[in-house]
PDB file of C-alpha atoms in Angstrom:
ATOM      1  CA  UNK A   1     -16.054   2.019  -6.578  1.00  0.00           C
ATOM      2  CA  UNK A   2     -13.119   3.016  -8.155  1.00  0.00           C
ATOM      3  CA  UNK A   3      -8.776   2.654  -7.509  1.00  0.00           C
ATOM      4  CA  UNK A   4      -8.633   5.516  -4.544  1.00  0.00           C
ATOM      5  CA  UNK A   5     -12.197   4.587  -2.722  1.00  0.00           C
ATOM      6  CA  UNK A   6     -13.262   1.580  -1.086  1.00  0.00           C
ATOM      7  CA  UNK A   7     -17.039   0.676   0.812  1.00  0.00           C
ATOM      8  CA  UNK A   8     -17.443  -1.815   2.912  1.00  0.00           C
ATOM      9  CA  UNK A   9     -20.549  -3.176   5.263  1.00  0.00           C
ATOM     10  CA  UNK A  10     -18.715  -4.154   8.261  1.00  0.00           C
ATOM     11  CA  UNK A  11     -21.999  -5.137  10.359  1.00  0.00           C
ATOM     12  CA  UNK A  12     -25.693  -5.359   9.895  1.00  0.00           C
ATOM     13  CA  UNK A  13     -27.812  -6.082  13.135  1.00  0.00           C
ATOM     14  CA  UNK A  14     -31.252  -6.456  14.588  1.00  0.00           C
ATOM     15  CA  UNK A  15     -34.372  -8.651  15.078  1.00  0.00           C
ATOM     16  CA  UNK A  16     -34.571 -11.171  18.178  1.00  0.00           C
ATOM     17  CA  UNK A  17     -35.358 -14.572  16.336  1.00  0.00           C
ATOM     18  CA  UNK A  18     -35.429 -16.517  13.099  1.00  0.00           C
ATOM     19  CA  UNK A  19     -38.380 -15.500  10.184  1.00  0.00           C
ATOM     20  CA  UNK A  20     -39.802 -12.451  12.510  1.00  0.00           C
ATOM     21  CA  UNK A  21     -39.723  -9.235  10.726  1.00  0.00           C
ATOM     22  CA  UNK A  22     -37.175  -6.840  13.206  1.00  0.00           C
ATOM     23  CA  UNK A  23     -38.806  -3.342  14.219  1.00  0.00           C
ATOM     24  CA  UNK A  24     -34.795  -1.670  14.072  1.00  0.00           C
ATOM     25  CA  UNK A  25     -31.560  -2.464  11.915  1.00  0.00           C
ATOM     26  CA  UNK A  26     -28.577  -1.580  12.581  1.00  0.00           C
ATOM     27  CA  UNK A  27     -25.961  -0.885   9.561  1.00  0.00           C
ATOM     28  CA  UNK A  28     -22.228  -0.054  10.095  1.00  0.00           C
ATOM     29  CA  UNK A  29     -19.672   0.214   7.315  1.00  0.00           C
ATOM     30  CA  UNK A  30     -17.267   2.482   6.285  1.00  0.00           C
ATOM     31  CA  UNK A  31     -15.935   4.863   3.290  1.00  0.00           C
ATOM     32  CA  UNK A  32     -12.194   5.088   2.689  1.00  0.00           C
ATOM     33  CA  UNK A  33     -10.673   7.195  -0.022  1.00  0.00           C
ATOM     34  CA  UNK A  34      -7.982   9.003  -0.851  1.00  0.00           C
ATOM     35  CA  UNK A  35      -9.844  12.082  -1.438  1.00  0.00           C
ATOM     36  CA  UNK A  36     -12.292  13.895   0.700  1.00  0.00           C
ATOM     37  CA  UNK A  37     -14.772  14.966  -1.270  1.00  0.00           C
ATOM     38  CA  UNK A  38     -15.170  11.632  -2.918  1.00  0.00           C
ATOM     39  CA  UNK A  39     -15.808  10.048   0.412  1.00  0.00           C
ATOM     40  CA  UNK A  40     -18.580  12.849   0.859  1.00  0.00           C
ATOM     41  CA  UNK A  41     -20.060  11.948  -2.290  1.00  0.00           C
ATOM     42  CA  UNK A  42     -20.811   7.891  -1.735  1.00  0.00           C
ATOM     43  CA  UNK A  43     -21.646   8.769   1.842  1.00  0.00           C
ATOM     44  CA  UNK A  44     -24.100  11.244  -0.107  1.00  0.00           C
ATOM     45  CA  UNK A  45     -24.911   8.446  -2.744  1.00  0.00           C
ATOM     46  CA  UNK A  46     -25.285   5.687  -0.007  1.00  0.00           C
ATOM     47  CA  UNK A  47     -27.663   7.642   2.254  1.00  0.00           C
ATOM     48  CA  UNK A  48     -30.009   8.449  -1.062  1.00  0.00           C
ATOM     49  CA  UNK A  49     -30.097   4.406  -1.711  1.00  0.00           C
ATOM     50  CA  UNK A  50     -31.223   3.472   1.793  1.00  0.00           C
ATOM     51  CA  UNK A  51     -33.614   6.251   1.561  1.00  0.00           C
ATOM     52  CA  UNK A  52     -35.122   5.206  -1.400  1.00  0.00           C
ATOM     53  CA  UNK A  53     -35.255   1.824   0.226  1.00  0.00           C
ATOM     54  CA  UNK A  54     -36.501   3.053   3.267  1.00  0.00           C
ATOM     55  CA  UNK A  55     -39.267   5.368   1.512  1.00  0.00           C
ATOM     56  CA  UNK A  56     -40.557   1.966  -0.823  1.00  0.00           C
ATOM     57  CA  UNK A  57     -41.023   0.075   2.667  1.00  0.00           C
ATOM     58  CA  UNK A  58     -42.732   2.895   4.537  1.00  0.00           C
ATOM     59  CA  UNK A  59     -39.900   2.560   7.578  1.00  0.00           C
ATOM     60  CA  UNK A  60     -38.379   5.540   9.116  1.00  0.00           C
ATOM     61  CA  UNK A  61     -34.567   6.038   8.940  1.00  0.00           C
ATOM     62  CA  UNK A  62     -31.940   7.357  11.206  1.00  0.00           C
ATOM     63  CA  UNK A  63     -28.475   7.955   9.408  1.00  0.00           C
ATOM     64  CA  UNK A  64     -25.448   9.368  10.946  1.00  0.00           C
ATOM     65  CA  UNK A  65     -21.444   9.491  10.295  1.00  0.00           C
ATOM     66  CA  UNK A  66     -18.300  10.513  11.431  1.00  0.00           C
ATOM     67  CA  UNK A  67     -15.201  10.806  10.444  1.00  0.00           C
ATOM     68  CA  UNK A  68     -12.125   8.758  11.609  1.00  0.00           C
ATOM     69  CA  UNK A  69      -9.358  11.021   9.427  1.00  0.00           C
ATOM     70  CA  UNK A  70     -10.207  13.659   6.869  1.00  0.00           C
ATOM     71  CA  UNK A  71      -8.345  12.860   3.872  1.00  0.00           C
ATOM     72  CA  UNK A  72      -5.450  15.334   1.991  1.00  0.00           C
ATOM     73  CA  UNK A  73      -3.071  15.767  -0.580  1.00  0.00           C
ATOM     74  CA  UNK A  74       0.154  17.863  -0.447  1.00  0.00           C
ATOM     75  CA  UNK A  75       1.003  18.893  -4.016  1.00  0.00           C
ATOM     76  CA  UNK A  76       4.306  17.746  -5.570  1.00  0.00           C
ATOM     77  CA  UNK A  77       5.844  21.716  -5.599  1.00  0.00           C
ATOM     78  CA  UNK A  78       5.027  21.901  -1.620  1.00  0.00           C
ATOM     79  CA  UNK A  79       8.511  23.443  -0.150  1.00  0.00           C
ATOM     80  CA  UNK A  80       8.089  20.483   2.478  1.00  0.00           C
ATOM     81  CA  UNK A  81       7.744  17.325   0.183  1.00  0.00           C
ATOM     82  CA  UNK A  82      11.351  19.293  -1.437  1.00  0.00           C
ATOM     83  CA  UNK A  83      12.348  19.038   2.460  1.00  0.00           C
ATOM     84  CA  UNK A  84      11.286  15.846   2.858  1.00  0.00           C
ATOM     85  CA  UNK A  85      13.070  14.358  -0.290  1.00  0.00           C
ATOM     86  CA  UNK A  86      16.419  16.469   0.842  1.00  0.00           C
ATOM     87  CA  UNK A  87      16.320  14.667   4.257  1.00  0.00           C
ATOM     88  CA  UNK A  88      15.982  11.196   2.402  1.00  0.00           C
ATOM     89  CA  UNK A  89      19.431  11.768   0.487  1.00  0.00           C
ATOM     90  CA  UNK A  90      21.285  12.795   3.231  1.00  0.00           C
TER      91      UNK A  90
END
C-alpha cells in the first residue's frame, strides 16, 4: 500500500450456517493515510475491485463510506508551526 497508507478488513459477515451459499455479506474495513486524496483513491480502487467481483458473480452491490477524520498537512513555512516551535524553546 505504501509508507503513509494502510487497508485493513476489520470484519466480513453473513450467511446462517456452514457450506450454504449467504444471500448478503457484510464487509467493514478501513483506509488510513496521511493524505486525503490518497485515501480517496484506494477507496476509489477498492470499490472498482468488488465491483468487478460483484459484476463476474451476477450479485448486486451496496457500497458506502464515511469518514472518521479528513486528513491534512500544514506546510513547514506556516506562521503557526514557527509559533509552535517558539513555544517549545521557551
Amino acid at each position: 500500500m505504501g509508507e503513509a497508507l494502510t487497508v485493513n478488513i476489520g470484519t466480513i459477515q453473513g450467511g446462517t450456517a456452514p457450506n450454504i451459499v449467504s444471500d448478503t455479506c457484510i464487509v467493514q474495513g478501513e483506509i488510513r493515510s496521511d493524505r486525503h486524496g490518497q485515501a480517496l483513491a484506494q477507496w476509489e480502487d477498492i470499490k472498482a475491485c468488488f465491483q468487478q467481483a460483484g459484476d463476474a458473480f451476477g450479485v448486486t452491490l451496496s457500497l458506502s463510506h464515511r469518514f472518521g477524520c479528513i486528513a491534512y498537512e500544514i506546510p513547514k513555512e506556516a506562521a503557526v508551526i514557527a509559533r509552535a516551535e517558539r513555544g517549545c524553546r521557551a
